[in-house]
Amino acid sequence: MKILQISPTYFSDQSVIGGGERYVNNVCSAATSVGKPGSVDCDILSFGEQAQRFTIYPNVQMIVVNGNPNDLPSFAGENLDNIIVEYDVVHIHQCLLPFGLFNAARAKLAGKIVIGTDHGGGEYARLESFPRLGRLFNLLHAQSAFAQSSFAQLATPVKLIRGPVNEHHFPLKRKHYQPKGPIISIGRILPHKGFDMLINALPVGEELRIIGRPHDNSYLDHLKSIAQGKNVSFLTTLDDEGIRVNLEKASLYVHASTHFGFNGHFYHKPELLAIAPIEAIMSGVPTLVSSAGALPELTILDGCIVFKDTEELCSLLKRKTELMPEIPLEKMREGAIKHYGLEQFGRLYLDSLEKTQQENKE
């Protein structure tokens, strides 16, 4: 089976370093890690200033087409169609945007099985008025129960498959819980990530490290202003190895995403999965998550606790040493892999694609 993932951006400093971009890589890793070796190819198509191809994993190529994902005419044409025609299944990410609907239409015209996943980047403004647009997709995939609600208005089958998170990128290196050490929070520096809530809740004497690329300079300036006098650092250029090193030192991980930004803006879909807290749990770090979006669903995992507001977060941080799970770290990691790891996702994902192919033939 040949699968093509189409995403407006890809995981690279040449494009965007973020969870949504890493997610597409994880899907490819999951799909190619199950079944007979070489039975599945899963490539990624994205967009940039210069066309290029390169290998990112075995049986996974990155194909960059010249064009701007926000300007459909810039990449529409034979270059795109000639790539799509080589695949059996086309999986569209950010499927509810005009970008996603356009690429789904191109794949549908080519006779391909078309899958769609939403990542919270927005929706075509008239989608509710034209629910038939959902017919561009044979199947819609939801990475969480919260994400499943994104497709309520579309009469298209939806399959819930949690994850995937690549457990191999974040191995368990520590042997015991570490009650002493910095508090870590990871994510693109954007208002809906709620870093301001975390800074405001930080108890005296605790160290906080915020890790992520800045995507909103005014928000970063706001964070730095409220962090004055507190032990807060902003690590904005770390690669995966740097993140792993910080997680190894961490006493606690906090993911404070919010529906209401510091500027009063409402974010309808702040988190449709959240990879970083799952990676932290896989690394043996106890984790606190807010009640926004899909985050409360992570409390099925040992080592994860949900908080409702700044006051409750502050109380939990003051009692940090009491939050250490009683189970061994290996068990905590195993639970995260069971629910969100590559193999469970890959198996269910390929089963869904094969079933959809069979139904399409009938």
Tab-separated table of C-alpha atoms in Angstrom, residues 22 26 29-30 33-34 164-172 244 275 278-279 281-283 333-334 336-345:
chain	number	residue	atom	x	y	z
A	22	ARG	CA	5.620	16.136	14.037
A	26	ASN	CA	4.492	9.991	13.470
A	29	SER	CA	6.343	5.943	11.309
A	30	ALA	CA	3.286	4.098	12.652
A	33	SER	CA	6.275	-0.061	11.484
A	34	VAL	CA	3.528	-2.682	11.364
A	164	PRO	CA	0.286	8.376	17.358
A	165	VAL	CA	3.240	9.408	19.497
A	166	ASN	CA	6.693	8.059	18.607
A	167	GLU	CA	7.948	6.411	21.773
A	168	HIS	CA	11.367	5.786	20.198
A	169	HIS	CA	12.123	9.521	20.077
A	170	PHE	CA	11.653	9.846	23.844
A	171	PRO	CA	13.081	6.801	25.635
A	172	LEU	CA	12.936	6.240	29.382
A	244	ARG	CA	15.214	15.042	25.842
A	275	ILE	CA	1.872	15.200	21.796
A	278	ILE	CA	2.414	12.142	26.232
A	279	GLU	CA	6.114	12.292	25.342
A	281	ILE	CA	4.907	10.629	30.425
A	282	MET	CA	6.787	8.214	28.150
A	283	SER	CA	9.983	9.818	29.497
A	333	ARG	CA	5.564	4.469	30.041
A	334	GLU	CA	3.916	1.202	28.980
A	336	ALA	CA	1.215	5.668	27.344
A	337	ILE	CA	2.534	3.403	24.584
A	338	LYS	CA	-0.488	1.122	24.872
A	339	HIS	CA	-2.938	3.979	24.297
A	340	TYR	CA	-0.932	6.335	22.066
A	341	GLY	CA	2.124	4.500	20.699
A	342	LEU	CA	3.097	3.689	17.132
A	343	GLU	CA	2.110	0.016	16.938
A	344	GLN	CA	-1.438	0.395	18.262
A	345	PHE	CA	-2.041	3.331	15.935
